[in-house]
CSV table of C-alpha atoms and ligand atoms in Angstrom, one decimal:
chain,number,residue,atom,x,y,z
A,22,UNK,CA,8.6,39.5,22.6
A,23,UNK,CA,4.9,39.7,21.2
A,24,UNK,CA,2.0,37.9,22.9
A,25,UNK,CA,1.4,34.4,21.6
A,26,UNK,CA,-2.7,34.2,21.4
A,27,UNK,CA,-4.1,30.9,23.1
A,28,UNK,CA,-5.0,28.5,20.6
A,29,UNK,CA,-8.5,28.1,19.2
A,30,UNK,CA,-9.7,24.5,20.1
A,31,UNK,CA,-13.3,24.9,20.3
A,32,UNK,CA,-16.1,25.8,17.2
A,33,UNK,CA,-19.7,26.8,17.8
A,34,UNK,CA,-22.1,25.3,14.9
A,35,UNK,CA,-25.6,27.3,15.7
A,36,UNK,CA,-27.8,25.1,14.1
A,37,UNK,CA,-31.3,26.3,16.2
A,38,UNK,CA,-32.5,28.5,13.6
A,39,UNK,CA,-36.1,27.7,11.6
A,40,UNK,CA,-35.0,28.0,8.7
A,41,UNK,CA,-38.1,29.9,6.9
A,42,UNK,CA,-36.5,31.0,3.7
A,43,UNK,CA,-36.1,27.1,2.8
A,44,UNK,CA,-40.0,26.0,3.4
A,45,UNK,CA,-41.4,23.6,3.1
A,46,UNK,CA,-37.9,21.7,2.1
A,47,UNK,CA,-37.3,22.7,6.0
A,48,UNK,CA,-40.6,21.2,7.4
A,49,UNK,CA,-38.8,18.6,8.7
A,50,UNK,CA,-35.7,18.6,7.3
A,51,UNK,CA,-33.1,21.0,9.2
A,52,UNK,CA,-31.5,23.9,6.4
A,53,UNK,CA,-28.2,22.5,7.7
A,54,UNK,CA,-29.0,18.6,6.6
A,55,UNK,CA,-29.6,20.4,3.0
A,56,UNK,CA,-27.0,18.8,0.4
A,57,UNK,CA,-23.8,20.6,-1.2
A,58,UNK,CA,-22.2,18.8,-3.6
A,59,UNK,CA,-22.8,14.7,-1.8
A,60,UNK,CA,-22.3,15.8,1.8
A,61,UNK,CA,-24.8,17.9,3.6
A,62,UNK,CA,-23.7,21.2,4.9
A,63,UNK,CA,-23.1,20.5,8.4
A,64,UNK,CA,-20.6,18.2,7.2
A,65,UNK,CA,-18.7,21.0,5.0
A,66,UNK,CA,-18.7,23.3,8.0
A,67,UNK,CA,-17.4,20.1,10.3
A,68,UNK,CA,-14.3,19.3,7.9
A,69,UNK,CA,-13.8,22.9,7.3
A,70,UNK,CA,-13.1,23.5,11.3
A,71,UNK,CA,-11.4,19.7,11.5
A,72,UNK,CA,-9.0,21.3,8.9
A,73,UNK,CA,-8.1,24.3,10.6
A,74,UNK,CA,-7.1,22.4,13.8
A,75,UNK,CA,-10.2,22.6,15.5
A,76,UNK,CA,-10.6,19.2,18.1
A,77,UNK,CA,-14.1,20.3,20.3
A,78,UNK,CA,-17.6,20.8,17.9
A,79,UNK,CA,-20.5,21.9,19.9
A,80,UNK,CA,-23.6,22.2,18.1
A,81,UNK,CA,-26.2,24.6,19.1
A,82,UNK,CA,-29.0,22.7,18.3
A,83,UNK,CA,-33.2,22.7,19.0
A,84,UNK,CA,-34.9,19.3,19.8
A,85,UNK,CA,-36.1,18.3,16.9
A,86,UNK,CA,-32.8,18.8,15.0
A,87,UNK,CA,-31.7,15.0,16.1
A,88,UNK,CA,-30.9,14.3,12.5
A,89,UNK,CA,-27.6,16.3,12.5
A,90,UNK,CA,-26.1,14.8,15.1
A,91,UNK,CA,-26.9,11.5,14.2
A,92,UNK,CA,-25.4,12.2,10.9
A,93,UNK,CA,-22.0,12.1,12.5
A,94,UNK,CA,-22.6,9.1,14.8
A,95,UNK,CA,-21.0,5.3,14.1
A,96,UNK,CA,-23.5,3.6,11.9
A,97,UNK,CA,-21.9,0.3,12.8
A,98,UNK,CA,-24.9,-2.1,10.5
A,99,UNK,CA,-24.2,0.4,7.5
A,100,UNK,CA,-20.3,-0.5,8.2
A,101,UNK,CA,-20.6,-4.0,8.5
A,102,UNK,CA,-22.2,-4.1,5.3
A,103,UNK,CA,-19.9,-2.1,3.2
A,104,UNK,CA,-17.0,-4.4,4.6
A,105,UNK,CA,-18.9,-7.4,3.6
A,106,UNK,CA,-18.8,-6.2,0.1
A,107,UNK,CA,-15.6,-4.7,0.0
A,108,UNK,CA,-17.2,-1.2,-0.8
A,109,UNK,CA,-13.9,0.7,0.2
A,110,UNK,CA,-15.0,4.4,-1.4
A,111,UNK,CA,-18.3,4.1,0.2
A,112,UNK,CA,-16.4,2.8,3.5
A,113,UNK,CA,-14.4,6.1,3.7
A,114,UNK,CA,-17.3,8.1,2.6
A,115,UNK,CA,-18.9,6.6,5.8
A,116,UNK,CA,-15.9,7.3,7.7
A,117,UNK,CA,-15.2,11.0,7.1
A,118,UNK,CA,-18.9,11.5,8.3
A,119,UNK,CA,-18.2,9.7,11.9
A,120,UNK,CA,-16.7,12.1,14.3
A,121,UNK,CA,-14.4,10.4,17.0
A,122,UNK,CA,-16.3,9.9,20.4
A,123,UNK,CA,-16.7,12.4,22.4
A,124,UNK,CA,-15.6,15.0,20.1
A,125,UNK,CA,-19.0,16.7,19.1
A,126,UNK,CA,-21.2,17.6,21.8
A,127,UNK,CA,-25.3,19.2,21.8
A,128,UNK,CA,-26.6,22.0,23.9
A,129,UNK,CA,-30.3,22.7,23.1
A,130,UNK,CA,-31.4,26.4,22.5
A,131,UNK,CA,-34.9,25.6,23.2
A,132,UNK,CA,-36.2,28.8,21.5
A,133,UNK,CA,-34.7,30.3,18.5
A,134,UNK,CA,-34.4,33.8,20.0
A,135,UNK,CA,-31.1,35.0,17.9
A,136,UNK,CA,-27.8,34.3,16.6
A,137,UNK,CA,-26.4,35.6,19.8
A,138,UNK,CA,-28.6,33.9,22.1
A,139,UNK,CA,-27.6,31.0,20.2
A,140,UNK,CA,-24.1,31.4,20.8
A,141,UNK,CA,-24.4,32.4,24.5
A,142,UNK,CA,-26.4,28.4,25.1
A,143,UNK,CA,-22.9,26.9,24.3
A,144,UNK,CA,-21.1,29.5,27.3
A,145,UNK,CA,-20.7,26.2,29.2
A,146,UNK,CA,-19.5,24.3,27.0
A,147,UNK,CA,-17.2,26.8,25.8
A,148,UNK,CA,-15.6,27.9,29.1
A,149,UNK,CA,-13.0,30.7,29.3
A,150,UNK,CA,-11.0,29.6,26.0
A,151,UNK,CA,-11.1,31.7,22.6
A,152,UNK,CA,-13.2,30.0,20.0
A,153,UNK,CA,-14.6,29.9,16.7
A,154,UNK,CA,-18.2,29.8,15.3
A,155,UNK,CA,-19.5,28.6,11.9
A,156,UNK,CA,-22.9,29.4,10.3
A,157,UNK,CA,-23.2,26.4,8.8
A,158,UNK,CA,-25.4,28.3,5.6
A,159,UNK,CA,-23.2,30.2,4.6
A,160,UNK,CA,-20.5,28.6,2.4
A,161,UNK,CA,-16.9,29.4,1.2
A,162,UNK,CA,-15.8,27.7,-2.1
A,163,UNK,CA,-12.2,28.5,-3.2
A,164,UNK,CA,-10.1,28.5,-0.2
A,165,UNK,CA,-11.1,26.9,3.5
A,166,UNK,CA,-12.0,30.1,4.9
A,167,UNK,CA,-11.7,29.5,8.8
A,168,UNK,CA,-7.7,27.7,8.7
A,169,UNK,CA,-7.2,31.3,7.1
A,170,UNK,CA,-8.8,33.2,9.8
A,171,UNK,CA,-6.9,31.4,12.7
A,172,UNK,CA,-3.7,31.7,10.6
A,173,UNK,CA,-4.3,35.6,10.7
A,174,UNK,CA,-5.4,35.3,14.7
A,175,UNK,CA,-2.1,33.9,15.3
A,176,UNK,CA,-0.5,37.1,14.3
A,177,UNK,CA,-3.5,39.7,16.2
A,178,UNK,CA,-4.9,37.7,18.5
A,179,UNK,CA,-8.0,39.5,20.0
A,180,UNK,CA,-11.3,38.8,18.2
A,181,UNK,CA,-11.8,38.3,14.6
A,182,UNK,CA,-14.7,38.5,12.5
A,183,UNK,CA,-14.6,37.1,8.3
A,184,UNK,CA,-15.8,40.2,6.1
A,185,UNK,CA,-17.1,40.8,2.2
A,186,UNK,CA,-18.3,43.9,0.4
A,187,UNK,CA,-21.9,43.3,-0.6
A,188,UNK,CA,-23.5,45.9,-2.8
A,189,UNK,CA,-24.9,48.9,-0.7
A,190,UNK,CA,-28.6,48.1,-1.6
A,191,UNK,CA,-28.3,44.7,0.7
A,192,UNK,CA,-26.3,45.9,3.7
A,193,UNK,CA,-29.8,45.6,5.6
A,194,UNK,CA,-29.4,42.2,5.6
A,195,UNK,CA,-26.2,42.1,7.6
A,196,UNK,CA,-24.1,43.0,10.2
A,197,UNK,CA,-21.8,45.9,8.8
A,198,UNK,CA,-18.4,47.4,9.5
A,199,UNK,CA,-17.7,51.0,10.7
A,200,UNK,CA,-14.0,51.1,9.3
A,201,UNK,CA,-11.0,53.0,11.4
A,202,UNK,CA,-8.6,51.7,9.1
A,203,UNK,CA,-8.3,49.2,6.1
A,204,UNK,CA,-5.0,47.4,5.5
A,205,UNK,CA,-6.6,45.3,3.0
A,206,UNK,CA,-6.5,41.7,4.5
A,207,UNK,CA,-6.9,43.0,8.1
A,208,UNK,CA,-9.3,45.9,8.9
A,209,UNK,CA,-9.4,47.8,12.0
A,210,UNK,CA,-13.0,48.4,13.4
A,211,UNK,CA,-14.4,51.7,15.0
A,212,UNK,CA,-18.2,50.2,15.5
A,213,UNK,CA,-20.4,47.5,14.1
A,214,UNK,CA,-24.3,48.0,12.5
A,215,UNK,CA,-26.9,45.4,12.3
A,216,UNK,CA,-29.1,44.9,9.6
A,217,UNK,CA,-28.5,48.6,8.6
A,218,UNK,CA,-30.8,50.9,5.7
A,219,UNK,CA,-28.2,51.3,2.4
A,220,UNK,CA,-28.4,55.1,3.1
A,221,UNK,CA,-27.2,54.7,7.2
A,222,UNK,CA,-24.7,52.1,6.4
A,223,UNK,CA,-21.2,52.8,7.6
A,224,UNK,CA,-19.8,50.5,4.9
A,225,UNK,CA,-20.8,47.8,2.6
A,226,UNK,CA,-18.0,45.3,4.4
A,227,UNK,CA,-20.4,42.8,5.8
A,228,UNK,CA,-19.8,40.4,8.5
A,229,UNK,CA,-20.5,36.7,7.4
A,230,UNK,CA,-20.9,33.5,9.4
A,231,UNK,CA,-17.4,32.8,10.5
A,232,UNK,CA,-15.7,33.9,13.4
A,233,UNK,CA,-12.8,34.4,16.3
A,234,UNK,CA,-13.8,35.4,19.3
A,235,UNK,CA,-13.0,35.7,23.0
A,236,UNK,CA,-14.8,34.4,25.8
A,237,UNK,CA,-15.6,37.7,27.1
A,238,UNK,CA,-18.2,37.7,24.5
A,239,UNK,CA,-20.2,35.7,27.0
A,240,UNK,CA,-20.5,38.4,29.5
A,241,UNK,CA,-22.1,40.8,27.1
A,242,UNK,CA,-24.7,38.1,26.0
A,243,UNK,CA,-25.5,37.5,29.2
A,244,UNK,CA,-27.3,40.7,29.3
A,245,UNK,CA,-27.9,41.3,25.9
A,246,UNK,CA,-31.5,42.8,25.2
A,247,UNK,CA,-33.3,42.2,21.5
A,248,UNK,CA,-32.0,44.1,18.8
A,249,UNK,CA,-33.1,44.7,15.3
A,250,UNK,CA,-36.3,42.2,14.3
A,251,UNK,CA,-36.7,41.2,18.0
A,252,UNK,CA,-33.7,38.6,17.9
A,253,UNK,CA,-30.7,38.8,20.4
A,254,UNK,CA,-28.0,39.7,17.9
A,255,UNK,CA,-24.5,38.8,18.3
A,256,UNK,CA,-23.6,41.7,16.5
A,257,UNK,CA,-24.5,43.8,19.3
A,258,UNK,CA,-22.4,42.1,22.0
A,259,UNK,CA,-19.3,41.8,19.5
A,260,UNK,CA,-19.8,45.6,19.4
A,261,UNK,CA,-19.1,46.2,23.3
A,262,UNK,CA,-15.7,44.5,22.8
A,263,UNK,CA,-14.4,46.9,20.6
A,264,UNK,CA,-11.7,49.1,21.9
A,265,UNK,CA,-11.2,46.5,24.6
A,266,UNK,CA,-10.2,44.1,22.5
A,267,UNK,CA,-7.9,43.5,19.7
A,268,UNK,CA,-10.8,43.5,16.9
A,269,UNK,CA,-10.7,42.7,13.4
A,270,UNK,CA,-12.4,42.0,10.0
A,271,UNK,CA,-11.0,39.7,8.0
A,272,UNK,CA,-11.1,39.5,4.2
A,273,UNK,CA,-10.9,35.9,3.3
A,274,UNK,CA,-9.6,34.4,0.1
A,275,UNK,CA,-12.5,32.6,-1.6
A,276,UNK,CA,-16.0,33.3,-2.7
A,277,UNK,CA,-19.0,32.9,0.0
A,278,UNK,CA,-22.8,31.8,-0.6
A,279,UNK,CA,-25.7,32.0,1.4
A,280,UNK,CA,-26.8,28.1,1.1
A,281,UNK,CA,-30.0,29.7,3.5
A,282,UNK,CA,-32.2,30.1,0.8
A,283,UNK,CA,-32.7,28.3,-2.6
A,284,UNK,CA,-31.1,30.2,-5.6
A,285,UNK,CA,-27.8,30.5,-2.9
A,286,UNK,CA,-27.7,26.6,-2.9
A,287,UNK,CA,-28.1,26.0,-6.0
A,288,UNK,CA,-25.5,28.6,-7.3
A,289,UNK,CA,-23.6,27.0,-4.3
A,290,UNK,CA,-23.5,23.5,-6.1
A,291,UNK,CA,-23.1,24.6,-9.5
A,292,UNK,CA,-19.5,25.9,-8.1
A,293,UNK,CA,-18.5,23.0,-6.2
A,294,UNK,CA,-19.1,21.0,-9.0
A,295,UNK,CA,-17.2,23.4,-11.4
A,296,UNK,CA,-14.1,22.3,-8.8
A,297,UNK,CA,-14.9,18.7,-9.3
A,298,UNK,CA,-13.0,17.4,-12.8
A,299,UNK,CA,-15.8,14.5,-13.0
A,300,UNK,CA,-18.5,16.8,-12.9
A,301,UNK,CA,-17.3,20.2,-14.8
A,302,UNK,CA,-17.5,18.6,-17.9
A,303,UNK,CA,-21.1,17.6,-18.3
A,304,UNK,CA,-22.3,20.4,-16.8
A,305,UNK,CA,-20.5,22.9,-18.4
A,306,UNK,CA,-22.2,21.2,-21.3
A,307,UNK,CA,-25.4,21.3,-19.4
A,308,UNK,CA,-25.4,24.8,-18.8
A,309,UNK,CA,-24.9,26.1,-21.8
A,310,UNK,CA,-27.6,24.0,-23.6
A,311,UNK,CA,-29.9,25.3,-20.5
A,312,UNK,CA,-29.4,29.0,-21.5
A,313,UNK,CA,-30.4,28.1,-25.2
A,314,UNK,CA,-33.2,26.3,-24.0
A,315,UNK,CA,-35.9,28.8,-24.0
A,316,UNK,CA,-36.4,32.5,-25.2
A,317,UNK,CA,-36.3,33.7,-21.4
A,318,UNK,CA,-32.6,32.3,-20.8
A,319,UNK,CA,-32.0,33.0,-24.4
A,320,UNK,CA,-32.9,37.1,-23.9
A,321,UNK,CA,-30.4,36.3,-20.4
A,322,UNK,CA,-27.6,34.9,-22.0
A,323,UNK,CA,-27.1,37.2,-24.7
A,324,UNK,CA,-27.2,40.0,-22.3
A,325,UNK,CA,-24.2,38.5,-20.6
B,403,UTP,P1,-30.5,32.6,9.9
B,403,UTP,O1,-30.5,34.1,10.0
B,403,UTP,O2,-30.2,32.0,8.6
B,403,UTP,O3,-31.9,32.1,10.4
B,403,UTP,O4,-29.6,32.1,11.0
B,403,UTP,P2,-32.7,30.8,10.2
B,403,UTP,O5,-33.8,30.7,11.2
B,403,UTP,O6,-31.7,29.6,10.2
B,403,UTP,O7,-33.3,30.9,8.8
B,403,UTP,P3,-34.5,31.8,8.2
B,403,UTP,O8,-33.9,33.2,8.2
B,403,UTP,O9,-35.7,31.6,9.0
B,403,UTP,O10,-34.6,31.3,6.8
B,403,UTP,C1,-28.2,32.1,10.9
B,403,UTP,C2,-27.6,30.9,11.6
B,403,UTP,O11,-27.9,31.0,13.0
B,403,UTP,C3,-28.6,29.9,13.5
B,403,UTP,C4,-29.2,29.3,12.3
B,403,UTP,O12,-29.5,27.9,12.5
B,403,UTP,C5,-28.2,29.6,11.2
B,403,UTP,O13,-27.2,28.6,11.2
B,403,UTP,N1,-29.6,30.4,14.5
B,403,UTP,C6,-30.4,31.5,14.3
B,403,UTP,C7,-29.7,29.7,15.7
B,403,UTP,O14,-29.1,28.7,16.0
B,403,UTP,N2,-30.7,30.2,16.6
B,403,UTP,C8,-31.4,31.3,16.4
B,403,UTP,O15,-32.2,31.7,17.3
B,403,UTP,C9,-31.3,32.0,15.2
């Protein structure tokens, strides 16, 4: 009989980062308190791993982030309110925001040295359990892209990692696959790249911000050194775990965006919206009197 993989209880929501791309917008406002649609993103990424059976958040988060977690406390006045005026959208609106006590818990990275550095603050909190992590930037419209990862875990256990081709000219952007095999939904990995040139890159399948992995991950970060632009890079430890491990990428159903910098956002809400039926209406109409409305968007949309 196969080996049932342990369930995936836990998700890891770095939320540390600075957040340059977004200035000044991210000043003071974290990237993650940005707004998709009427809900910021942290709050996608929250229902996204509440949907796929996740029952522990832990937010890696700096100290003057407190706005996100504050997001998802009780806002008991705000409540009160509502029920006094028999507001019962807004009331649910406010609801699916509050996370049940004790369910969502903060460690502070308290410099932003990396994505894996950022991962390795929440080892405690994590213990010796799989678990999943979820840039909270980066955005998949179409089909809840983490329930489809743990769906595939169940079958390969091991650790998993959500992929997309990009073209070749941006694989030095991301981390990037050296393929052993394909199969399509589920490829097999020889080696991982970060941040590679276009002309050194194994492949153009590019890890993006979701992810299965297994606690030994934490014994590599422990000792992981700085990689590529002086950050302690994930990608580097999830390397060491290959041809230990079961070790996958996974390519999701869905379309991803970068919601880290502004044009990614914004092409980020334009979709969402086209999902809404109140919304895909008028801008539909929008658009299209948008791309008549000067001789620059004019030259654009009759090249399309
Ligand atoms: P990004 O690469 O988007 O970095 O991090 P950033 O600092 O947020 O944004 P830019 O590049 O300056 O515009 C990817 C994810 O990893 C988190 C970020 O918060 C984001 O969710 N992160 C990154 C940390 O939590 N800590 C870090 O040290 C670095």
């Amino acid at each position: 009989m196969g080996h049932v993989p342990l369930k995936v209880k836990k998700a890891v929501f770095p939320v540390a980062g600075l957040g340059t791309r977004f200035l000044p917008a991210t000043k003071v406002l974290p990237k993650e308190m940005l707004i998709l649609g009427s809900k910021p993103l942290i709050q996608h990424a929250y229902e996204e791993a509440r949907a796929a059976g996740i029952e522990e958040f832990v937010f890696v988060s700096s100290r003057d982030k407190s706005l996100i977690e504050s997001h998802f406390r009780p806002h008991s006045a705000l409540h009160q309110t509502l029920t006094e005026r028999h507001k019962t959208a807004e009331l649910a609106s406010l609801q699916d925001s509050t996370a049940d006590e004790g369910r969502i818990s903060v460690v502070y990275q308290d410099e932003p040295l990396g994505l894996g550095h950022a991962v390795w603050c929440a080892r405690e909190a994590i213990g010796n359990e799989p678990f999943a992590v979820i840039l909270p930037d980066d955005v998949v419209i179409g089909s809840p892209c983490l329930a489809q990862m743990i769906k595939a875990y169940e079958e390969v256990g091991g650790n998993l990692v959500a992929v997309e081709n990009v073209p070749r000219a941006e694989t030095c952007k991301y981390g990037v696959l050296d393929i052993e095999h394909d199969g399509g939904r589920l490829i097999s990995v020889r080696g991982l790249v970060e941040k590679p040139e276009p002309a050194q890159a194994p492949s153009t399948l590019t890890i993006i911000g979701r992810y299965i992995l297994q606690p030994e991950v934490f014994d590599h970060l422990s000792s992981a050194v700085k990689g590529v632009g002086g950050e302690i890079q994930l990608t580097d430890s999830l390397a060491k775990l290959i041809g230990v491990q079961p070790f996958h990428g996974f390519r999701f159903e869905g379309k991803r965006y970068d919601c880290g910098n502004s044009i990614g956002l914004l092409k980020a809400n334009v979709a969402y919206a086209m999902n809404d039926n109140a919304a895909v209406g008028p801008l539909a109409e929008f658009l299209r009197d948008a791309l008549n409305s000067n001789t620059a968007s004019q030259q654009y949309s009759r090249a399309l």
